[in-house]
Coordinates of C-alpha atoms in Angstrom, one line a residue:
M1 CA 120.8 -189.8 15.4
S2 CA 121.8 -191.2 12.0
A3 CA 124.2 -188.4 11.5
R4 CA 125.9 -189.2 14.8
M5 CA 126.2 -192.9 13.9
D6 CA 127.7 -192.0 10.5
N7 CA 130.3 -189.8 12.2
S8 CA 131.2 -192.6 14.6
A9 CA 131.5 -195.1 11.9
T10 CA 133.6 -192.7 9.8
A11 CA 136.0 -192.0 12.7
T12 CA 136.3 -195.7 13.3
L13 CA 137.1 -196.6 9.7
K14 CA 139.5 -193.7 9.3
L15 CA 141.5 -194.7 12.4
A16 CA 141.5 -198.4 11.3
A17 CA 142.7 -197.5 7.8
E18 CA 145.3 -195.0 8.9
P19 CA 146.6 -196.2 12.3
G20 CA 149.7 -194.1 12.1
Q21 CA 148.0 -190.8 11.2
W22 CA 147.6 -188.0 13.7
Q23 CA 143.9 -187.4 14.4
R24 CA 142.2 -184.2 15.4
L25 CA 139.5 -183.9 18.0
S26 CA 135.9 -183.1 17.3
P27 CA 135.2 -179.3 17.5
V28 CA 132.9 -180.2 20.4
A29 CA 136.1 -180.5 22.5
I30 CA 136.4 -176.7 22.5
M31 CA 133.5 -176.5 24.9
Y32 CA 135.2 -179.1 27.2
F33 CA 138.4 -177.1 27.3
A34 CA 136.6 -173.9 27.9
V35 CA 134.6 -175.4 30.8
A36 CA 137.9 -177.0 32.2
F37 CA 139.4 -173.5 32.2
I38 CA 136.5 -172.1 34.1
R39 CA 136.8 -174.9 36.6
A40 CA 140.5 -174.1 37.0
L41 CA 139.7 -170.5 37.7
A42 CA 137.1 -171.7 40.3
G43 CA 139.7 -174.0 41.8
N44 CA 142.1 -171.0 42.4
F45 CA 139.2 -168.9 43.8
V46 CA 141.1 -168.2 47.0
Y47 CA 144.1 -166.7 45.1
L48 CA 141.8 -164.7 42.8
L49 CA 139.7 -163.4 45.7
P50 CA 141.5 -160.0 46.2
A51 CA 141.3 -159.3 42.5
L52 CA 137.7 -160.2 42.4
L53 CA 136.8 -158.0 45.3
L54 CA 138.6 -155.0 43.7
S55 CA 136.8 -155.7 40.4
Y56 CA 133.5 -156.1 42.2
N57 CA 133.8 -152.8 44.0
K58 CA 134.8 -151.0 40.7
I59 CA 132.0 -152.6 38.8
K60 CA 129.6 -151.7 41.6
Q61 CA 130.7 -148.1 41.3
N62 CA 130.4 -148.3 37.5
P63 CA 127.6 -150.7 36.6
Q64 CA 128.1 -150.1 32.9
L65 CA 131.4 -152.2 33.1
W66 CA 129.8 -155.5 34.0
L67 CA 128.8 -156.3 30.4
P68 CA 132.3 -155.7 28.9
A69 CA 133.9 -157.6 31.8
L70 CA 131.6 -160.6 31.2
F71 CA 132.4 -160.4 27.5
V72 CA 136.1 -160.4 28.1
L73 CA 135.8 -163.4 30.4
L74 CA 133.8 -165.4 27.8
L75 CA 136.2 -164.4 25.1
L76 CA 139.1 -165.5 27.2
C77 CA 137.5 -168.9 27.9
A78 CA 136.7 -169.4 24.2
T79 CA 140.2 -168.5 23.1
V80 CA 141.8 -170.8 25.6
G81 CA 139.4 -173.6 24.5
W82 CA 140.2 -173.1 20.8
L83 CA 143.9 -173.0 21.3
K84 CA 143.9 -176.2 23.4
F85 CA 141.7 -177.9 20.7
H86 CA 144.0 -176.6 17.9
Y87 CA 147.2 -178.0 19.4
Y88 CA 145.8 -181.3 20.4
R89 CA 146.6 -184.4 18.4
Y90 CA 146.4 -188.2 19.0
R91 CA 147.1 -191.4 17.2
L92 CA 147.3 -195.2 17.7
Y93 CA 150.7 -196.4 16.5
Q94 CA 152.3 -199.8 17.0
G95 CA 150.3 -200.7 20.1
N96 CA 150.8 -197.3 21.7
L97 CA 148.6 -194.3 22.3
Q98 CA 150.4 -191.1 21.5
I99 CA 149.1 -187.6 22.4
K100 CA 150.5 -184.2 21.5
S101 CA 149.0 -181.3 23.5
G102 CA 149.9 -177.9 25.1
V103 CA 149.8 -174.3 23.9
L104 CA 152.8 -172.7 25.7
Q105 CA 154.2 -175.9 27.2
K106 CA 154.3 -178.7 24.6
K107 CA 153.6 -182.3 25.9
H108 CA 154.1 -185.6 24.1
L109 CA 152.7 -188.7 25.8
D110 CA 153.6 -192.2 24.5
L111 CA 151.5 -194.7 26.4
P112 CA 151.7 -198.5 25.5
F113 CA 148.4 -200.3 25.7
E114 CA 149.7 -202.9 28.1
R115 CA 150.5 -200.2 30.7
I116 CA 146.9 -198.9 30.8
Q117 CA 145.4 -200.1 34.0
N118 CA 142.0 -198.4 34.0
I119 CA 139.6 -196.8 31.5
R120 CA 136.9 -194.4 32.3
L121 CA 134.3 -192.7 30.1
E122 CA 132.7 -189.4 31.0
Q123 CA 129.8 -187.7 29.2
P124 CA 129.3 -184.1 30.3
L125 CA 125.9 -182.6 29.7
F126 CA 127.0 -180.5 26.7
Y127 CA 128.3 -183.7 25.0
R128 CA 125.0 -185.5 25.0
P129 CA 123.3 -183.8 22.0
T130 CA 126.2 -185.0 19.8
D131 CA 126.7 -188.3 21.7
H132 CA 130.4 -187.7 22.4
V133 CA 132.4 -188.8 25.5
C134 CA 135.8 -188.2 27.1
M135 CA 138.0 -191.2 27.6
L136 CA 140.4 -191.3 30.6
L137 CA 143.2 -193.9 30.6
D138 CA 145.0 -194.4 33.8
T139 CA 148.4 -196.1 34.2
A140 CA 148.9 -196.1 38.0
G141 CA 145.8 -194.7 39.7
S142 CA 147.3 -191.3 39.7
A143 CA 146.0 -188.1 38.3
K144 CA 149.5 -187.1 37.1
Q145 CA 149.9 -190.3 35.1
E146 CA 146.6 -190.2 33.3
A147 CA 145.9 -189.6 29.6
K148 CA 142.6 -188.1 28.4
I149 CA 141.1 -188.1 24.9
Y150 CA 138.4 -185.5 24.5
A151 CA 135.2 -185.5 22.4
L152 CA 135.3 -189.1 21.0
P153 CA 132.1 -190.4 19.4
K154 CA 130.6 -192.8 21.9
A155 CA 130.5 -195.8 19.6
F156 CA 134.1 -195.3 18.6
A157 CA 135.2 -194.8 22.3
E158 CA 133.6 -198.2 23.2
Q159 CA 135.4 -199.9 20.3
L160 CA 138.7 -198.3 21.3
K161 CA 138.2 -199.4 24.9
S162 CA 137.5 -202.9 23.7
R163 CA 140.7 -202.8 21.6
I164 CA 142.8 -201.7 24.5
L165 CA 141.4 -204.4 26.8
N166 CA 141.9 -207.1 24.3
N167 CA 145.4 -206.0 23.7
R168 CA 146.1 -206.2 27.5
A169 CA 144.6 -209.7 27.5
S170 CA 146.9 -210.8 24.7
A171 CA 149.9 -209.3 26.5
E172 CA 149.0 -211.3 29.7
H173 CA 148.7 -214.5 27.6
Q174 CA 145.0 -214.7 28.1
Q175 CA 142.4 -215.5 25.5
P176 CA 141.2 -212.1 24.1
Q177 CA 137.5 -211.5 23.9
A178 CA 136.0 -210.6 20.6
D179 CA 134.3 -207.5 22.0
A180 CA 134.4 -206.7 25.7
V181 CA 131.5 -204.3 25.2
E182 CA 129.2 -206.9 23.8
Q183 CA 129.8 -209.5 26.6
Q184 CA 127.0 -210.2 28.9
E185 CA 127.2 -207.9 31.9
Q186 CA 126.2 -209.2 35.3
L187 CA 124.2 -206.6 37.2
L188 CA 125.4 -206.4 40.8
N189 CA 123.7 -203.4 42.3
T190 CA 121.6 -200.4 41.5
R191 CA 120.6 -197.5 43.6
S192 CA 117.0 -196.1 43.8
T193 CA 116.1 -192.5 44.4
K194 CA 115.2 -193.4 47.9
D195 CA 118.6 -194.8 48.5
L196 CA 120.3 -191.7 47.1
I197 CA 118.1 -189.5 49.3
I198 CA 119.2 -191.5 52.4
H199 CA 122.8 -191.2 51.3
G200 CA 122.4 -187.4 51.0
I201 CA 120.9 -187.2 54.5
T202 CA 123.6 -189.3 56.1
S203 CA 126.5 -187.8 54.1
N204 CA 128.7 -185.1 55.8
R205 CA 130.2 -183.7 52.6
I206 CA 128.1 -180.6 52.9
W207 CA 130.4 -179.4 55.8
L208 CA 133.3 -179.2 53.3
F209 CA 131.1 -176.9 51.1
L210 CA 130.2 -174.8 54.1
G211 CA 133.9 -174.5 55.0
G212 CA 134.6 -173.0 51.6
L213 CA 131.8 -170.4 52.1
A214 CA 133.3 -169.2 55.4
P215 CA 134.7 -165.9 54.0
F216 CA 131.2 -164.9 52.7
Y217 CA 129.2 -165.6 55.8
D218 CA 128.9 -162.0 56.9
N219 CA 127.6 -160.9 53.5
M220 CA 125.3 -163.8 53.3
F221 CA 123.8 -163.2 56.8
D222 CA 123.4 -159.5 56.1
S223 CA 121.6 -160.2 52.8
A224 CA 119.4 -162.8 54.5
A225 CA 118.5 -160.3 57.3
I226 CA 117.6 -157.6 54.7
W227 CA 115.5 -160.1 52.8
L228 CA 113.6 -161.3 55.9
E229 CA 113.0 -157.7 57.0
R230 CA 111.3 -157.1 53.6
L231 CA 109.1 -160.0 54.5
G232 CA 108.2 -158.5 57.8
V233 CA 110.5 -160.7 59.9
D234 CA 112.6 -158.8 62.5
L235 CA 115.4 -161.3 63.5
Q236 CA 116.9 -158.9 66.1
A237 CA 113.6 -158.5 67.9
M238 CA 112.9 -162.3 67.8
F239 CA 116.3 -163.2 69.3
D240 CA 116.4 -160.5 71.9
P241 CA 116.1 -162.2 75.3
A242 CA 115.1 -159.0 77.0
T243 CA 111.9 -158.7 74.9
Q244 CA 111.0 -162.4 74.6
A245 CA 109.8 -165.0 77.1
W246 CA 112.3 -167.8 77.6
W247 CA 110.0 -170.4 76.0
Q248 CA 109.4 -168.1 72.9
Y249 CA 113.2 -167.5 72.7
G250 CA 113.8 -171.3 72.8
I251 CA 111.1 -172.0 70.1
Y252 CA 112.6 -169.4 67.8
L253 CA 116.1 -170.7 68.3
V254 CA 115.1 -174.4 67.7
S255 CA 113.1 -173.4 64.7
L256 CA 116.0 -171.5 63.2
V257 CA 118.4 -174.4 63.7
L258 CA 115.9 -176.9 62.2
L259 CA 115.4 -174.6 59.2
L260 CA 119.2 -174.3 58.6
M261 CA 119.6 -178.1 59.0
L262 CA 116.8 -178.6 56.5
G263 CA 118.5 -176.4 54.0
L264 CA 121.9 -178.2 54.5
T265 CA 120.2 -181.5 54.1
L266 CA 118.5 -180.5 50.9
L267 CA 121.8 -179.4 49.5
S268 CA 123.4 -182.7 50.5
I269 CA 120.5 -184.7 48.9
G270 CA 120.9 -182.7 45.7
G271 CA 124.7 -183.5 45.6
S272 CA 123.9 -187.2 46.1
L273 CA 121.4 -187.2 43.3
L274 CA 123.7 -185.3 40.9
T275 CA 126.6 -187.7 41.7
F276 CA 124.9 -191.1 41.8
H277 CA 121.7 -190.8 39.6
G278 CA 121.3 -193.9 37.5
F279 CA 123.8 -195.8 39.5
R280 CA 124.6 -199.3 38.1
L281 CA 127.4 -201.6 39.2
T282 CA 128.0 -204.4 36.8
R283 CA 130.7 -207.1 36.2
I284 CA 132.1 -208.5 33.0
D285 CA 134.4 -211.4 33.7
D286 CA 137.0 -209.9 36.1
R287 CA 136.2 -206.3 35.5
Y288 CA 133.8 -204.1 37.5
I289 CA 132.0 -201.2 35.8
R290 CA 130.2 -198.4 37.6
R291 CA 128.0 -195.9 35.7
S292 CA 126.3 -192.9 37.4
G293 CA 125.8 -189.2 37.1
L294 CA 122.9 -186.8 36.3
L295 CA 124.6 -183.9 34.5
T296 CA 127.9 -185.6 33.7
R297 CA 127.6 -189.4 33.2
H298 CA 130.6 -191.2 34.5
E299 CA 131.7 -194.8 33.6
V300 CA 134.5 -196.2 35.9
S301 CA 136.1 -199.5 35.0
M302 CA 138.2 -201.5 37.5
K303 CA 139.9 -204.8 37.0
L304 CA 139.4 -207.0 40.0
S305 CA 143.2 -207.5 40.3
R306 CA 143.5 -203.8 41.0
L307 CA 141.4 -204.1 44.1
Q308 CA 143.6 -203.4 47.1
M309 CA 141.1 -203.1 50.0
I310 CA 137.4 -203.1 50.8
V311 CA 136.1 -200.4 53.3
A312 CA 132.6 -200.5 54.8
K313 CA 132.0 -197.1 56.3
Q314 CA 129.1 -196.2 58.7
D315 CA 128.6 -192.8 60.1
W316 CA 126.3 -192.6 63.2
L317 CA 123.2 -191.8 61.1
D318 CA 124.1 -194.7 58.8
R319 CA 124.1 -197.0 61.8
V320 CA 120.7 -195.7 62.9
L321 CA 119.2 -196.3 59.4
G322 CA 121.1 -199.6 58.8
R323 CA 123.0 -198.4 55.8
I324 CA 126.7 -198.9 54.8
N325 CA 128.8 -197.0 52.3
L326 CA 131.0 -199.6 50.6
K327 CA 134.2 -198.6 48.9
F328 CA 136.5 -200.6 46.6
E329 CA 139.9 -199.0 47.0
Q330 CA 142.1 -199.2 43.9
L331 CA 145.8 -198.4 43.3
N332 CA 146.6 -195.2 45.1
A333 CA 142.9 -194.4 45.2
S334 CA 143.5 -190.8 44.0
F335 CA 141.0 -189.9 41.4
E336 CA 139.6 -187.1 43.5
H337 CA 140.9 -184.5 41.0
A338 CA 137.7 -184.9 39.0
G339 CA 136.2 -181.7 40.2
A340 CA 132.5 -182.4 40.0
V341 CA 132.5 -185.0 42.8
A342 CA 135.1 -186.6 45.0
V343 CA 134.1 -190.1 44.1
T344 CA 133.9 -190.1 40.3
G345 CA 137.0 -192.3 40.0
K346 CA 136.3 -194.6 42.9
L347 CA 134.1 -197.6 43.0
M348 CA 131.8 -196.7 45.8
V349 CA 128.3 -198.1 46.4
P350 CA 126.4 -195.6 48.5
S351 CA 123.9 -196.5 51.3
V352 CA 123.6 -200.3 50.8
K353 CA 121.8 -202.5 53.2
A354 CA 123.7 -205.2 55.2
D355 CA 122.7 -208.1 53.0
E356 CA 123.7 -206.1 49.8
C357 CA 127.0 -205.2 51.4
E358 CA 127.8 -208.9 52.3
F359 CA 126.9 -210.0 48.7
L360 CA 129.2 -207.4 47.1
M361 CA 132.1 -208.1 49.5
A362 CA 131.8 -211.8 48.9
D363 CA 131.8 -211.3 45.1
A364 CA 134.9 -209.1 45.2
L365 CA 136.9 -211.0 47.9
P366 CA 135.5 -214.5 48.4
G367 CA 136.1 -216.0 51.8
N368 CA 136.4 -212.7 53.7
Q369 CA 134.8 -212.5 57.2
L370 CA 134.6 -208.8 57.6
T371 CA 131.0 -208.9 58.8
D372 CA 131.4 -211.9 61.2
I373 CA 134.9 -211.9 62.6
T374 CA 135.5 -211.0 66.2
F375 CA 137.9 -208.0 66.6
T376 CA 140.5 -207.8 69.3
P377 CA 140.7 -204.4 71.0
I378 CA 143.9 -202.4 71.3
S379 CA 145.5 -201.6 74.6
R380 CA 143.8 -199.1 77.0
R381 CA 147.1 -197.3 77.2
H382 CA 146.1 -195.7 73.9
I383 CA 143.6 -193.6 75.9
L384 CA 146.4 -192.4 78.2
R385 CA 148.6 -191.5 75.3
T386 CA 146.0 -189.5 73.4
M387 CA 144.8 -187.7 76.6
L388 CA 148.3 -186.5 77.5
L389 CA 148.3 -183.3 75.4
P390 CA 144.8 -182.2 76.4
T391 CA 145.6 -182.8 80.0
L392 CA 148.9 -180.8 79.8
V393 CA 147.0 -177.9 78.3
Y394 CA 144.1 -178.1 80.8
L395 CA 146.1 -178.2 84.1
P396 CA 147.9 -174.8 83.9
L397 CA 144.8 -173.2 82.6
A398 CA 142.7 -174.7 85.4
C399 CA 145.2 -173.5 88.0
I400 CA 145.1 -170.0 86.7
M401 CA 141.3 -169.9 86.5
A402 CA 141.0 -171.3 90.0
Y403 CA 143.5 -168.7 91.4
E404 CA 141.6 -165.9 89.6
Q405 CA 138.3 -167.4 90.8
H406 CA 136.9 -167.7 87.3
W407 CA 134.6 -170.5 88.2
P408 CA 132.3 -170.5 85.2
E409 CA 135.3 -170.6 82.8
L410 CA 136.8 -173.4 84.9
M411 CA 133.6 -175.4 84.6
I412 CA 133.5 -174.9 80.9
A413 CA 137.2 -176.0 80.6
S414 CA 136.5 -179.1 82.8
L415 CA 133.5 -180.0 80.7
A416 CA 135.6 -179.7 77.5
L417 CA 138.3 -182.0 79.0
F418 CA 135.6 -184.5 80.1
T419 CA 134.1 -184.4 76.5
I420 CA 137.5 -185.0 74.9
A421 CA 138.2 -187.9 77.3
A422 CA 134.8 -189.4 76.5
L423 CA 135.4 -189.1 72.7
L424 CA 139.0 -190.6 73.0
T425 CA 137.6 -193.5 75.1
L426 CA 135.0 -194.1 72.4
R427 CA 137.6 -194.0 69.7
W428 CA 139.7 -196.6 71.6
W429 CA 136.6 -198.8 72.1
R430 CA 136.0 -198.7 68.3
W431 CA 139.5 -199.7 67.4
G432 CA 140.2 -203.4 66.8
Y433 CA 142.0 -205.9 64.6
A434 CA 141.8 -209.5 63.5
S435 CA 143.2 -211.8 60.8
D436 CA 142.7 -215.1 59.2
A437 CA 144.7 -217.1 56.6
E438 CA 143.9 -214.7 53.7
F439 CA 142.9 -211.3 55.1
M440 CA 143.7 -208.8 57.8
Y441 CA 140.8 -206.8 59.3
I442 CA 140.8 -203.4 61.0
R443 CA 138.0 -201.6 62.7
K444 CA 138.1 -198.0 63.8
G445 CA 135.9 -194.9 64.1
L446 CA 134.4 -192.4 66.6
L447 CA 130.7 -191.9 66.4
G448 CA 130.6 -194.2 63.4
I449 CA 132.4 -197.4 62.5
D450 CA 134.7 -198.1 59.6
R451 CA 135.8 -201.7 58.8
Y452 CA 138.7 -202.5 56.5
C453 CA 139.4 -205.8 54.8
L454 CA 143.0 -206.1 53.5
P455 CA 144.1 -209.1 51.4
I456 CA 147.4 -210.2 52.9
H457 CA 149.2 -210.8 49.6
K458 CA 148.5 -207.2 48.6
I459 CA 150.7 -205.8 51.4
Q460 CA 153.8 -204.2 50.0
Q461 CA 155.6 -202.9 53.1
T462 CA 155.3 -203.3 56.9
R463 CA 156.6 -201.1 59.7
F464 CA 157.1 -201.9 63.3
S465 CA 157.4 -199.0 65.7
Q466 CA 157.9 -198.8 69.5
S467 CA 158.6 -195.9 71.8
L468 CA 160.5 -196.4 75.1
L469 CA 157.3 -196.4 77.2
M470 CA 155.6 -198.8 74.8
K471 CA 158.6 -201.1 75.0
R472 CA 158.4 -201.1 78.8
S473 CA 154.7 -202.1 78.5
G474 CA 155.3 -204.7 75.8
L475 CA 153.3 -202.8 73.2
C476 CA 154.0 -201.7 69.6
S477 CA 152.3 -200.1 66.6
I478 CA 152.4 -201.7 63.1
K479 CA 151.8 -200.1 59.8
L480 CA 150.7 -202.0 56.7
V481 CA 151.4 -200.3 53.4
L482 CA 149.3 -201.2 50.3
A483 CA 149.2 -199.6 46.9
C484 CA 146.1 -197.7 47.9
G485 CA 147.6 -196.3 51.1
A486 CA 148.7 -197.3 54.6
Q487 CA 146.7 -198.6 57.6
T488 CA 148.0 -198.5 61.2
I489 CA 147.2 -200.7 64.1
P490 CA 148.4 -198.9 67.3
Y491 CA 149.1 -200.2 70.8
I492 CA 148.9 -203.9 70.4
P493 CA 151.1 -206.5 72.2
S494 CA 154.6 -206.7 70.7
H495 CA 154.5 -210.5 70.1
I496 CA 151.2 -210.1 68.2
G497 CA 152.7 -207.3 66.1
H498 CA 155.7 -209.4 65.2
A499 CA 153.4 -212.3 64.4
L500 CA 151.2 -210.3 62.1
I501 CA 154.1 -208.8 60.3
N502 CA 155.9 -212.2 59.9
T503 CA 152.7 -213.9 58.7
A504 CA 152.2 -211.2 56.1
L505 CA 155.8 -211.2 54.8
H506 CA 155.9 -215.0 54.7
K507 CA 152.7 -215.2 52.7
V508 CA 153.8 -212.5 50.3
E509 CA 157.2 -214.1 49.7
S510 CA 156.0 -217.7 49.5
E511 CA 153.0 -217.3 47.3
K512 CA 154.2 -214.4 45.1
S513 CA 150.6 -213.6 44.2
P514 CA 150.2 -210.6 41.9
W515 CA 149.1 -207.4 43.6
M516 CA 147.6 -205.7 40.5

C-alpha cells in the first residue's frame, strides 16, 4: 500500500513540476490494451466466424495445434498491448490535455479543460492490485469525442479530476472549490443485493444475449442432449406424444420451460450483480456521481446542467413488483460503447420504489409532476393507422386460405391479427401527453409503461408533421428534439400541436436558459 501511495505522490509531483513534459503511462496499461484488443476481436466475432470454424475443424483434426494457436493469439495480444503502450504519451500544457497515440495511424488530441463536459473513472479487476484507474473525459457525450488516459494512479486521477473541474468553474466565472474530491458528498441512493436481484429478474437484457447465441443453438442442443443421455435422461422418449400420456407430456413440457426460464433468470441476475454491485449515487453541489461494478468499478460523473430528460421505465414485471428503473439522460446519451455493460456511462438507478423515484426526480428537476399529472390520450385514429399494414397482409391471405379450405391456417392467421390488434390498442391506450409551465410529459409503452419528463428550455428543435388524411381529421404529429435524442407525440389535435410548439419556442427564446 505504501509503495502505491509513493508512486501516486511521485507522479503528482512530477506532473506539477514539469507541466509541459510528455508523460508515459504505467506499464500496467499494457494489460488494458491487450484486453481491449481481445474485446475488439470479440466484437467482430460475426466477421471472424468463418475463419474460426475453419480453424476449429483443422485443430479438431490435429489436436496438437491448439497449444501453438493459443500461444500465437496470446503473443499477438501482448504485442498489440505493448505497441499501443509504447506510442502513447500525454501531458497537461497551458490548460489543455494533449494526447499522442496510435501505432500505424498516429493521433494527436488537444483538448481544452473548459470543453470537458464529463469525467468517468474505471477500475478494471486487473488494475486493483496496483490501485490504478482509467480516466475517460467526454466533450459532447459521444464515444467519438472522448479522451481516455490509461493506468493512472488513483490518487493522482482524483487530483487531476479536481483540477479539471476547478478550471471549468473558473472559466464559468464561478468560485472554484479547493478540492472537489474532499467536499462533503450527499448520498442519494444505494442498491442492496435484493434490489439487484429484483432488477435481474425484471430485466429483459438476457434476450439480447440469447439473440447473439442463435448461430450456436444446434450445437448447444446436441451437446445438452448427449450430456443428458449420459445421465440417463432420454429427451426423445420423454417428449414423444405417442409413448406418453397427455398429462405426462404436459408436465415434462412445463418442467422444461420452467428450467430454461430459471437458467435465463440466473444469467440475468448475474449480469445485474456484475453491473450494479456496490451502487452508490451521490451528489456534490451540482454534480451527480454514480459508482458501481463488481469486476470493473465504474465512476460516472454528470453535471446537473447536462441533464436533458428523466425517464421512469416500468416493464410489466416491474409493475407487478412495484419497481421503477430511473434514467437520467445526458447529452446524446451514447456511452453504450463501454462493452462490459450498456449502462456504464448512463446515470441509471435500477429497481427503485415509487417513493425513492419521486425523491430522486424532485432532487434533479424540482417542480416536475411526472408522477401526479393527468395525461391526455392521443387520437384513436392511431389504431387505424397502425392496423392498416397488418390488415392489408391478412385479407389476401385469408381469401386464399378460405378458397383452399385451409381452415386451421385461417384460424391461426385470424388469431394472429386479433393479437396484433389487441397489442396496438394497448399501445394506443398507453400513449399520452401533458405539459405545465416548465416541463412536457410523455407516456408510452406496451405491456409496460415509460414516462418521460422534458424540461421545456432544453428543447432545441421542433417538427410539425401532418399527412393529408391527418389534415382532414384535424390531427398532427409533433417531434421534440433534445440533445439526448428526439421524442414524438403522434395523432394529437392540430391546434394542440401548434400550441405545444409555440409554447416551447417562446420559452426557449424569451428565457434563453442554458441547455448544458
